[in-house]
XYZ file of C-alpha atoms in Angstrom:
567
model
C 215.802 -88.734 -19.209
C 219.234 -90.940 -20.049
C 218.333 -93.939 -17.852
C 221.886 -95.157 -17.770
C 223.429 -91.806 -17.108
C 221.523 -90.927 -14.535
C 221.555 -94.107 -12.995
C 225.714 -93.738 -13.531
C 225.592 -91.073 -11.481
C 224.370 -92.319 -8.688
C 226.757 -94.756 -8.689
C 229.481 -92.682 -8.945
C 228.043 -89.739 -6.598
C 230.125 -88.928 -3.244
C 226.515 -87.477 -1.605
C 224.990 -91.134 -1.965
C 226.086 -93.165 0.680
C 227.046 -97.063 0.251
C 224.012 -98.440 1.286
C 222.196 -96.824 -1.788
C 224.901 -97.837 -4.008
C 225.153 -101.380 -3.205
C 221.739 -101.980 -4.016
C 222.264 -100.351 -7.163
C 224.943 -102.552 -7.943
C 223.125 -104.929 -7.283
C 220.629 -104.513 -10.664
C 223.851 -103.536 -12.831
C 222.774 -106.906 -15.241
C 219.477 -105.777 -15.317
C 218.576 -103.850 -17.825
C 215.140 -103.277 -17.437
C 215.281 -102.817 -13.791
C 217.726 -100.089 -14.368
C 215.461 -98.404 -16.770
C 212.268 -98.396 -14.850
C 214.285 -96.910 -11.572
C 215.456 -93.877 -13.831
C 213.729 -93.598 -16.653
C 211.833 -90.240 -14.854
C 211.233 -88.863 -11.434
C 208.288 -90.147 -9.498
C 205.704 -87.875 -10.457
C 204.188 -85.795 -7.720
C 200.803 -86.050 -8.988
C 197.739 -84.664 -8.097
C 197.462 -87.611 -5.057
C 201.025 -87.039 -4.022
C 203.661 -89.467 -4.632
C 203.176 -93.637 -5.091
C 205.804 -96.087 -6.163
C 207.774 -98.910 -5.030
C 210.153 -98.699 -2.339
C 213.707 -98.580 -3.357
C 216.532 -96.395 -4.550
C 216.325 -94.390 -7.806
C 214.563 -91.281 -8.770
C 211.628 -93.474 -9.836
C 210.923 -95.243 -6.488
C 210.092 -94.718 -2.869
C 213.076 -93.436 -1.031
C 213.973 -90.753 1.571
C 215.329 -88.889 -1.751
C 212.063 -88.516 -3.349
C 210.312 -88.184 -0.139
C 212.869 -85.175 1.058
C 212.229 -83.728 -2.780
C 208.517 -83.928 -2.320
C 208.748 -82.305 1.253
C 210.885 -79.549 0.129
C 208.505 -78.244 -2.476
C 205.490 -78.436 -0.309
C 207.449 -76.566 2.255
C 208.365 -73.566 0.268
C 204.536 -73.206 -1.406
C 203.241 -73.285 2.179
C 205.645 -70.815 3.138
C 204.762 -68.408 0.119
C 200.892 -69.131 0.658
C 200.831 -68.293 4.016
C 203.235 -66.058 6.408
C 202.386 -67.707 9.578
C 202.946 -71.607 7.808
C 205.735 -72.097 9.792
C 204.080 -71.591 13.003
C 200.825 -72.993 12.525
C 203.093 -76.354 11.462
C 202.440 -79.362 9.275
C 201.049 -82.867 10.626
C 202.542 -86.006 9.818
C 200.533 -89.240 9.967
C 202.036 -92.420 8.765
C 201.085 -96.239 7.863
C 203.095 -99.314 9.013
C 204.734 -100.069 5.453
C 207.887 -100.620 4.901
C 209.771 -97.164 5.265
C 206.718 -95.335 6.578
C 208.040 -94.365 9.970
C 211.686 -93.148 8.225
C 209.383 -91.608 5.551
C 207.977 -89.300 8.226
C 211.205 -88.450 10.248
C 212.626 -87.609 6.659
C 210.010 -85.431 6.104
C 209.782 -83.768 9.776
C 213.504 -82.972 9.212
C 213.446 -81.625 5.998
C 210.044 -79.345 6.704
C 212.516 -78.758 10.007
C 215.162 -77.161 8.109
C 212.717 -74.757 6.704
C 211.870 -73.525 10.222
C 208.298 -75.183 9.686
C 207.186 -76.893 12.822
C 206.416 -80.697 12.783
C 203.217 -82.431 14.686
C 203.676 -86.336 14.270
C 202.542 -88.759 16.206
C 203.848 -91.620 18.952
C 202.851 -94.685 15.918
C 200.697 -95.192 13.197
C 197.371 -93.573 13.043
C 194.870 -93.926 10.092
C 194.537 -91.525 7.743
C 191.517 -89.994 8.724
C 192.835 -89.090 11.973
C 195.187 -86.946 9.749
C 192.454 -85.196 8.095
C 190.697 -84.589 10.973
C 193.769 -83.478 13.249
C 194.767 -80.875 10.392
C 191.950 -79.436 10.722
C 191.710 -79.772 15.068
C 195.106 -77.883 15.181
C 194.272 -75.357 12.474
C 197.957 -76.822 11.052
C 198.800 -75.135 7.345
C 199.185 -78.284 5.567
C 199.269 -82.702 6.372
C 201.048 -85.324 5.212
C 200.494 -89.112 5.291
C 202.853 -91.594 4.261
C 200.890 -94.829 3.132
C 200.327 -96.702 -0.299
C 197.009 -97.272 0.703
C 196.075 -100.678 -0.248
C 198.645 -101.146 -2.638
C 200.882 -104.421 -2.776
C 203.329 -104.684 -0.192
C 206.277 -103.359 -2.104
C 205.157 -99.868 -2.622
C 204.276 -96.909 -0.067
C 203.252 -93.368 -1.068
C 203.155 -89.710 -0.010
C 199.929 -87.668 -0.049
C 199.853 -83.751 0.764
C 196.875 -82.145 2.845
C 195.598 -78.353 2.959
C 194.828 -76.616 5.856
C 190.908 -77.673 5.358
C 191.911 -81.060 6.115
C 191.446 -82.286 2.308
C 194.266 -83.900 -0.019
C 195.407 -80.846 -2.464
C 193.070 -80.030 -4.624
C 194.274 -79.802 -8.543
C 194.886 -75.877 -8.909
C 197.280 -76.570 -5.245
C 198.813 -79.740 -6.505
C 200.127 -77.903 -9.710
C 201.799 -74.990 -7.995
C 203.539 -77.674 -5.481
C 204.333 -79.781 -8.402
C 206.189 -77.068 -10.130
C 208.027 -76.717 -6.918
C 209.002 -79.854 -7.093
C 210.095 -80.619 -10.383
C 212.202 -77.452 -10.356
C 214.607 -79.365 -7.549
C 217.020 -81.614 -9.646
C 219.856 -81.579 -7.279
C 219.021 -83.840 -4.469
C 221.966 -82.815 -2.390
C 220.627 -79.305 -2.278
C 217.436 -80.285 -0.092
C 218.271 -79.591 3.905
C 217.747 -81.602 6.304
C 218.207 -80.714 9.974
C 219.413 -83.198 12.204
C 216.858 -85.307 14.274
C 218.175 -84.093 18.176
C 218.575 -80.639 17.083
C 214.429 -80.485 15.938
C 213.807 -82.264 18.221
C 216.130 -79.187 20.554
C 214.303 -76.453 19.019
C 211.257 -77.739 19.221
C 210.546 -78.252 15.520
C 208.567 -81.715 16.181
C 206.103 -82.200 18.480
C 204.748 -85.312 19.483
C 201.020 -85.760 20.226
C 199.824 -87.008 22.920
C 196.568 -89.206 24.314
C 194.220 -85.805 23.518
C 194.749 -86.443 20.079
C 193.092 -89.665 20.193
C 190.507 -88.474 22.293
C 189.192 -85.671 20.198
C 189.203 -87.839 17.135
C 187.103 -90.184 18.345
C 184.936 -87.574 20.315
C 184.190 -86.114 16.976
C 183.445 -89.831 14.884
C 181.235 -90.371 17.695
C 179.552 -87.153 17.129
C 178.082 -89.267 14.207
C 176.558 -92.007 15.546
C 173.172 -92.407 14.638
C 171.284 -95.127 16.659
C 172.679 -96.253 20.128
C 169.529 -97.131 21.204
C 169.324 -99.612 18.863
C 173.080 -101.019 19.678
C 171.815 -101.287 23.252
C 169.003 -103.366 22.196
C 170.706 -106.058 20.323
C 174.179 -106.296 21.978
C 174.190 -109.046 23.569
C 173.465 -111.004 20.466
C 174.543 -108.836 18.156
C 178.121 -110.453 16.586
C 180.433 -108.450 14.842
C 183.758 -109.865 12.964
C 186.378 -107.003 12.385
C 189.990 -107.124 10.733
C 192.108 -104.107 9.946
C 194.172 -106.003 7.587
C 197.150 -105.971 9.608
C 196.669 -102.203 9.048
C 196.201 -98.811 11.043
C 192.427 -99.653 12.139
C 192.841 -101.672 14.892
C 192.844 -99.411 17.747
C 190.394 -96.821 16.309
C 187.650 -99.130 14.774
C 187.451 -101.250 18.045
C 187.607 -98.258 20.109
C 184.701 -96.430 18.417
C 182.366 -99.741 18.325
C 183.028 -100.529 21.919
C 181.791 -96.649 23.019
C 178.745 -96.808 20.420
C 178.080 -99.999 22.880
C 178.382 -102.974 20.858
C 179.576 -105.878 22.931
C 180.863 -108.737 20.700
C 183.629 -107.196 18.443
C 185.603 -110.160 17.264
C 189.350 -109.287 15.951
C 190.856 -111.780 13.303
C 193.847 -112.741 15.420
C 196.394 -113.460 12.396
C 195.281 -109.859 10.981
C 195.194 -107.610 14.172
C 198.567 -106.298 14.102
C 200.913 -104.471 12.000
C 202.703 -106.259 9.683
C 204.249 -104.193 6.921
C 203.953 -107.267 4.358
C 200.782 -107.986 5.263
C 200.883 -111.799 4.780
C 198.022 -112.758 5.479
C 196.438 -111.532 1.981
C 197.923 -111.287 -1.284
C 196.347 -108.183 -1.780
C 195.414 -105.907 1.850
C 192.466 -104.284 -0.047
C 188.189 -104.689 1.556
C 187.197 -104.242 -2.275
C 188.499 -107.810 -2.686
C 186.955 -111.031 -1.500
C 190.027 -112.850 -0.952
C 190.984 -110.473 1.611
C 187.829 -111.517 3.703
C 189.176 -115.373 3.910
C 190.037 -115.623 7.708
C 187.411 -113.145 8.584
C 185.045 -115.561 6.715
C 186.159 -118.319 8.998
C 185.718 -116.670 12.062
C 182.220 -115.279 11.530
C 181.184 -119.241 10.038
C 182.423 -119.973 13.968
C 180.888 -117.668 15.717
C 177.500 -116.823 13.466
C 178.375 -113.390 13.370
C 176.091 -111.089 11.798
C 178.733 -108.769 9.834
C 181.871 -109.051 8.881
C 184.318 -105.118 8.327
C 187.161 -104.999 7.019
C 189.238 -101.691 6.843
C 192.380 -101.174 4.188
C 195.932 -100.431 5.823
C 195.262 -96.816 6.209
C 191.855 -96.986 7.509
C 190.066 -94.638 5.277
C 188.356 -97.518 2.989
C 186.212 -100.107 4.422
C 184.315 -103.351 3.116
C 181.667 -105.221 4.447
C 180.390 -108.630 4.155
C 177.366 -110.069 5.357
C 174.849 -113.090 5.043
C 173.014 -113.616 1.692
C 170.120 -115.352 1.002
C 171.810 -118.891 0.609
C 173.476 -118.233 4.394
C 176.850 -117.188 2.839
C 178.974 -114.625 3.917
C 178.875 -112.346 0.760
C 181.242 -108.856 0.416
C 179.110 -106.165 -0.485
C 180.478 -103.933 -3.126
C 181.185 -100.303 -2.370
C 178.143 -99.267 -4.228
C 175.618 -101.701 -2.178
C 177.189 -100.630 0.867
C 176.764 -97.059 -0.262
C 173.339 -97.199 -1.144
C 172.229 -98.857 2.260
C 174.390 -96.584 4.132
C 173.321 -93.739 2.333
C 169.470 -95.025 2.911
C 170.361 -95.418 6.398
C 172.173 -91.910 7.427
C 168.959 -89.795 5.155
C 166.914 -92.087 7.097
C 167.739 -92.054 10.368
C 168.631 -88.087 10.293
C 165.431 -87.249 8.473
C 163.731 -89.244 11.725
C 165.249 -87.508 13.853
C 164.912 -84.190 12.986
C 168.531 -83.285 12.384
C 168.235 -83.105 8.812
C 169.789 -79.619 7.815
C 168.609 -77.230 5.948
C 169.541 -77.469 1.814
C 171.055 -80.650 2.439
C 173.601 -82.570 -0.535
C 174.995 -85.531 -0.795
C 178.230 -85.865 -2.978
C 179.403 -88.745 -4.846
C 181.967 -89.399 -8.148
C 180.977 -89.862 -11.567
C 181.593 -93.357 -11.509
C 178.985 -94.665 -8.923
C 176.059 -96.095 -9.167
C 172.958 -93.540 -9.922
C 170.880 -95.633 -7.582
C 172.115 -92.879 -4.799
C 170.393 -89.890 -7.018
C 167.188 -92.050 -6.712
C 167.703 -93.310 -3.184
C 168.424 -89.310 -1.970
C 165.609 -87.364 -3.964
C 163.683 -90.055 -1.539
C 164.363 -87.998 1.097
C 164.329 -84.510 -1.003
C 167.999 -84.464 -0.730
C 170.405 -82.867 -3.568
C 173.075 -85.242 -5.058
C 176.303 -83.170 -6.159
C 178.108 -85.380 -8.604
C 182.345 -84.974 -9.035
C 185.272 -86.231 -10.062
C 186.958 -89.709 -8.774
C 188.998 -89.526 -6.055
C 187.666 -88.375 -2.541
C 189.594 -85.004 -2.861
C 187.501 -83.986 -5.304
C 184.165 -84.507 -2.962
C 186.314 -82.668 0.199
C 186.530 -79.465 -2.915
C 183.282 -79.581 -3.608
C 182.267 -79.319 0.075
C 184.428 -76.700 1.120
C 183.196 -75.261 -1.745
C 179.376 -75.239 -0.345
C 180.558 -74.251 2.693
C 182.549 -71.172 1.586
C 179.942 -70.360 -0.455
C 177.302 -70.165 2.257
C 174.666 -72.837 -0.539
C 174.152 -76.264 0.241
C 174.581 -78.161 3.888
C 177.166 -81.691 3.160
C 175.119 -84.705 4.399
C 177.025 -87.526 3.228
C 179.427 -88.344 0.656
C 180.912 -91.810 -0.843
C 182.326 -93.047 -3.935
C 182.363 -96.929 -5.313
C 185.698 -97.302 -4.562
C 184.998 -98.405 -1.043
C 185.054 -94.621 0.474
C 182.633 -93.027 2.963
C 182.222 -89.977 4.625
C 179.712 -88.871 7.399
C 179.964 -85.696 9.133
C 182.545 -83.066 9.032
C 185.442 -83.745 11.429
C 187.651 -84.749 8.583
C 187.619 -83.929 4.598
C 188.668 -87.387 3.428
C 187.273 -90.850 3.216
C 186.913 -92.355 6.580
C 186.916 -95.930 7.696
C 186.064 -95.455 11.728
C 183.035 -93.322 10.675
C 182.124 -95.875 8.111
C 182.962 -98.740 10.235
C 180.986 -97.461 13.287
C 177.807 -96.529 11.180
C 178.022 -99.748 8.944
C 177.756 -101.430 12.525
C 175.028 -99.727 13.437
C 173.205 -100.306 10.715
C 173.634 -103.832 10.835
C 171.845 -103.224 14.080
C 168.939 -101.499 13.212
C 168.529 -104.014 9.973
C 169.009 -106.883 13.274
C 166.494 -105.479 15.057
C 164.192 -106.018 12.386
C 165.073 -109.451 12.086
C 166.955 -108.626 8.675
C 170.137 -108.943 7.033
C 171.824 -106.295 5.332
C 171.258 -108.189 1.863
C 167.599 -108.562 3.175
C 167.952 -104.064 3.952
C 169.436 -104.255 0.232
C 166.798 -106.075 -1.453
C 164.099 -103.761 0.125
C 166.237 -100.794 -1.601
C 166.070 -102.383 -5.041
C 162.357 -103.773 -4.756
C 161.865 -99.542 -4.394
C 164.463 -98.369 -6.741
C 165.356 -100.760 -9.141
C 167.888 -103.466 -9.459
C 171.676 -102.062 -10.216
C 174.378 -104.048 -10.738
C 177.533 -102.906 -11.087
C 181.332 -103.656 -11.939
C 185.107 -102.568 -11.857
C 187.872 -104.299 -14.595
C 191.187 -103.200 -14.139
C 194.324 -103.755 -16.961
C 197.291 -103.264 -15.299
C 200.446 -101.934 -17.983
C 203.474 -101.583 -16.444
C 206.801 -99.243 -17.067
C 207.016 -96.639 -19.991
C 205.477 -99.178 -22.223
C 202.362 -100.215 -20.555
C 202.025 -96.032 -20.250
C 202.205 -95.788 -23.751
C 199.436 -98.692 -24.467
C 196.704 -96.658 -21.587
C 197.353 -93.260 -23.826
C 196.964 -95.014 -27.244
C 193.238 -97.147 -25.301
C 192.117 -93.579 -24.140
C 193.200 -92.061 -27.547
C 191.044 -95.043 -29.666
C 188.038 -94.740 -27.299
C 188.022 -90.682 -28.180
C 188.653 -91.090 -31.919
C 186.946 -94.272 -32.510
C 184.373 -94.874 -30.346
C 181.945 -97.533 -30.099
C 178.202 -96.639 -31.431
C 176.629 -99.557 -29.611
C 177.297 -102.617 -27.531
C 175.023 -105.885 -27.693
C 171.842 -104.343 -29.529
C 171.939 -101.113 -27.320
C 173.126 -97.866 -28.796
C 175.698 -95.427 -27.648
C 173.408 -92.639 -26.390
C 176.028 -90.069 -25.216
C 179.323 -89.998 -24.850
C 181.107 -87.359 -21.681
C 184.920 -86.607 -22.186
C 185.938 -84.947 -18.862
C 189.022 -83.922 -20.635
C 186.889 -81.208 -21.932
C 186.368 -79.669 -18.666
C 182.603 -80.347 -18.348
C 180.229 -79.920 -15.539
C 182.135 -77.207 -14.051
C 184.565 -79.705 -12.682
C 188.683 -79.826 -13.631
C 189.409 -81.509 -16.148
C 190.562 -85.283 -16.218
C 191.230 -88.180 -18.182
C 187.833 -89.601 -17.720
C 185.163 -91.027 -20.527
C 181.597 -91.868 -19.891
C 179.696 -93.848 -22.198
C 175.381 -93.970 -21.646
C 173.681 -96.462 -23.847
C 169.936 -96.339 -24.496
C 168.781 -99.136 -21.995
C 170.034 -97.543 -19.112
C 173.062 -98.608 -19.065
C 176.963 -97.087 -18.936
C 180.307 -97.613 -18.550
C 183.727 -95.354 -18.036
C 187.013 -95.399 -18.975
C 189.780 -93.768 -16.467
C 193.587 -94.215 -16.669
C 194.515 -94.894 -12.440
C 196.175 -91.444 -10.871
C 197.843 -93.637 -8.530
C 199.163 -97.383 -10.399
C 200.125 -98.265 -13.473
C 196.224 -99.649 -14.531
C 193.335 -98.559 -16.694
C 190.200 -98.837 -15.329
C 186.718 -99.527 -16.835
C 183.353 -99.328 -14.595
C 180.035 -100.998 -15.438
C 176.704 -99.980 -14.689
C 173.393 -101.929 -15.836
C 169.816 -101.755 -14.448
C 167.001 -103.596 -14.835
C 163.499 -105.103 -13.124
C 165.352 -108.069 -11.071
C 168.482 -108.408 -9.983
C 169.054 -111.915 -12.775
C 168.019 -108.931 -15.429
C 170.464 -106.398 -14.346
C 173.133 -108.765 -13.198
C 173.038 -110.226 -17.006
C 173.060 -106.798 -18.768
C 175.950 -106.207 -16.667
C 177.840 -109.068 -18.037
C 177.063 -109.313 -21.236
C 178.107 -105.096 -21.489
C 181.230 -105.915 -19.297
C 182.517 -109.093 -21.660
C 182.034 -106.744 -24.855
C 183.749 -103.766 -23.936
C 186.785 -105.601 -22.423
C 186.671 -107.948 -25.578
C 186.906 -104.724 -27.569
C 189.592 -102.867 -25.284
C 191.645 -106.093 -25.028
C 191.938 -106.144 -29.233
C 193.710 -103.133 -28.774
C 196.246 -103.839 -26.665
């Protein structure tokens, strides 16, 4: 693509209004700005769309957004002849542009004749899932960058099963999409005339209610919350996010009495300033919620990322410090404690599976045959576990349990087919409960786990390469790893080597390596679907946690001294 004449055109463009063209004046000294606004279109990827907000057919804008919508209209409309009264739901985040984002969309999907469900405000994504599937709606949409920095926002498209498009639906709307390249040619209907026709609908309370009627569906121990509520202290923060209302809601009907809010975190704020960074997989995000629980000797600490479908938790260690779990600790012990508590009770169906990504710890494959449980591994990204379930479930085989991936995802139950922070929230509390009641921590409930199946450490590094360049430099890394690879790493040979480029395991294929190394050890390369960053995973075991911990290290510190030579 001709940066400069596209980005001429624009300019010069009578359907652009002079809003849009001011800010692109605005760059005209700035070369490299201009290039990375229009060097392609956002990419409507197998997650949707993600970029920064701002005009150009690179970024964020109710352009690309309108594009997006208009080619997941018409494959909804070809898939299915009743699409466009069945409807599409619209969730959004509170970013910057999220509720315009959604109105664009509504109006666009309006123009098609599709009907529109969106709601009052923000809602977490989850509730999207879930409500796709409550409505029996032919597709979903959310609006949110997750927890990217504040500058970007994204689009993600949803199925009717409630799960983000799997890769065999994402290419069909993809080739929609890409085949629009006259902007002006999308329609949009105006906002009082949908609104006339009754082409968006609002939801009301009910929606709320049957959310949260089916989360609570999951709870596992209320007994045990009665217990130990009155001493029981719990330190929440939604990140200035969508979890607020839900998270809080759920814990209070579960029964837990002392939910404490981080005030300067508890409402929206769409540049979340607060944090550098509104993500639960990073400590610095847990700073004021630190604080608070040091006040008030609370016994956990959640946090939930702007969306709500990711959630971290913190809790004391064995020096008395507040310590953030990683999302493969808190997956083990919450993975321990749903087998454990539904294997107790008798609800433990029959065949049952857990599902998990390729890049998690294996101490959940130990952890689950425990309880005589299958463990389904898949690809990374939680659509990939919703495919695999529906696949299951279509298939009459295997009954979902559980499924989580160390990224800080958890799912429980089958109300929605995505990552969910207010199930994850709710049961994490709940498990700090029962570990309460035993007059444990939940490092204490974590060092139990490894005394039984072995100390894992893991890790996550993360190279970020920006613009066409830094896109270049990931292809030539994942290139060098294929061609060249390394045979061993501090001593320890390279034992195997899985490129799921090649298709393997009867999964899609994907840019994904997999290195195993005769101690027990691995690591993984995987180019990010959704920012412009490579990322490498670590995985070490050993008989203590100082063993594993220093395998981990000393593997970590030699494969990124390696990839950094290359860049």
């Amino acid at each position: 693509m001709d940066y400069m004449k596209v980005y001429n055109e624009w300019l010069s463009s009578s359907f652009f209004d002079e809003e849009v063209k001011e800010e692109l004046r605005s760059i005209a000294d700035n070369q490299k700005e201009i290039e990375d606004r229009f060097y392609r279109d956002l990419e409507f990827g197998t997650g949707g769309l993600r970029g920064v907000v701002g005009m150009g057919t690179n970024r964020m804008n109710k352009y690309t957004v309108r594009r997006a919508t208009y080619g997941l209209a018409q494959y909804i409309l070809e898939k299915d002849e009743r699409a466009a009264e069945r409807g599409v739901v619209i969730a959004h985040d509170n970013r910057n542009m999220s509720r315009e984002f959604t109105l664009e969309s509504a109006l666009t999907l309006a123009a098609c004749g599709i009907k529109t469900y969106i709601f009052d405000d923000l809602r977490p994504t989850p509730q999207l899932s879930f409500t796709v599937r409550n409505v029996s709606a032919a597709a979903g949409i959310v609006i949110t960058a997750s927890h990217n920095p504040p500058e970007y926002n994204g689009y993600k498209a949803y199925g009717e099963d409630g799960a983000q498009l799997n890769v065999e639906e994402s290419e069909l709307v993809i080739e929609k999409v890409n085949a629009i390249t006259d902007y002006s040619s999308i329609p949009v209907m105006d906002e009082e005339k949908a609104l006339e026709k009754g082409l968006i609908k609002i939801f009301g309370y009910k929606a709320d209610e049957d959310f949260i009627n089916a989360v609570r569906k999951q709870s596992l121990c209320e007994d045990i919350v009665r217990k130990v509520a009155d001493d029981l202290k719990i330190v929440f923060t939604p990140l200035h996010g969508t979890g607020n209302m839900p998270v809080r809601r759920i814990l209070k009907e579960v029964g837990f009495k002392h939910v404490l809010v981080v005030p300067e975190q508890e409402k929206p704020d769409s540049k979340f300033s607060t944090v550098e960074y509104p993500n639960p997989e990073d400590p610095a995000a847990f700073k004021l919620a630190i604080e608070l629980a040091k006040e008030n000797g609370a016994q956990i600490i959640i946090a939930t990322d702007p969306d709500c479908d990711r959630v971290g938790v913190a809790a004391r260690n064995k020096q008395g410090e507040y310590e953030l779990l990683t999302g493969n600790q808190t997956g083990a012990l919450l993975l321990d404690f749903v087998l454990r508590h539904i294997s107790g009770s008798g609800r433990m169906p029959a065949d049952p599976v857990v599902v998990k990504t390729i890049v998690t710890s294996r101490m959940g494959d130990k952890i689950a045959k425990e309880y005589g449980v299958d463990v389904a591994d898949t690809l990374t990204g939680f659509k990939f576990i919703a495919e695999m379930v529906k696949g299951f479930e279509d298939r009459g085989e295997k009954s979902f349990v559980f499924g989580y991936e160390e990224s800080y995802g958890y799912l429980a139950g089958d109300h929605a087919r995505d990552k969910d922070a207010v199930v994850a929230s709710m049961l994490a509390a709940e498990m700090a409960a029962y570990y309460y009641s035993r007059n444990k921590t939940l490092f204490e409930g974590l060092e139990e786990l490894y005394k039984k199946y072995g100390y894992f450490s893991d890790g996550l590094e993360n190279i970020t390469l920006k613009g066409r360049e830094g896109e270049e430099k990931i292809k030539d890394i994942m290139r060098s790893l294929r061609e060249e690879p390394m045979e061993s790493i501090n001593g320890a040979k390279v034992i195997g080597t899985k490129d799921y480029a090649q298709g393997l395991d009867g999964l899609p294929k994907s840019n994904v390596l997999i290195f195993d190394l005769d101690d027990g050890s691995w690591f993984a390369a995987r180019p990010s679907g959704t920012e412009p960053k490579i990322k490498f995973y670590f995985s070490a075991e050993g008989a203590s946690r100082e063993e594993s911990e220093s395998r981990l290290q000393k593997l970590s510190a030699a494969v990124m001294k390696h990839i950094i030579s290359m860049i």
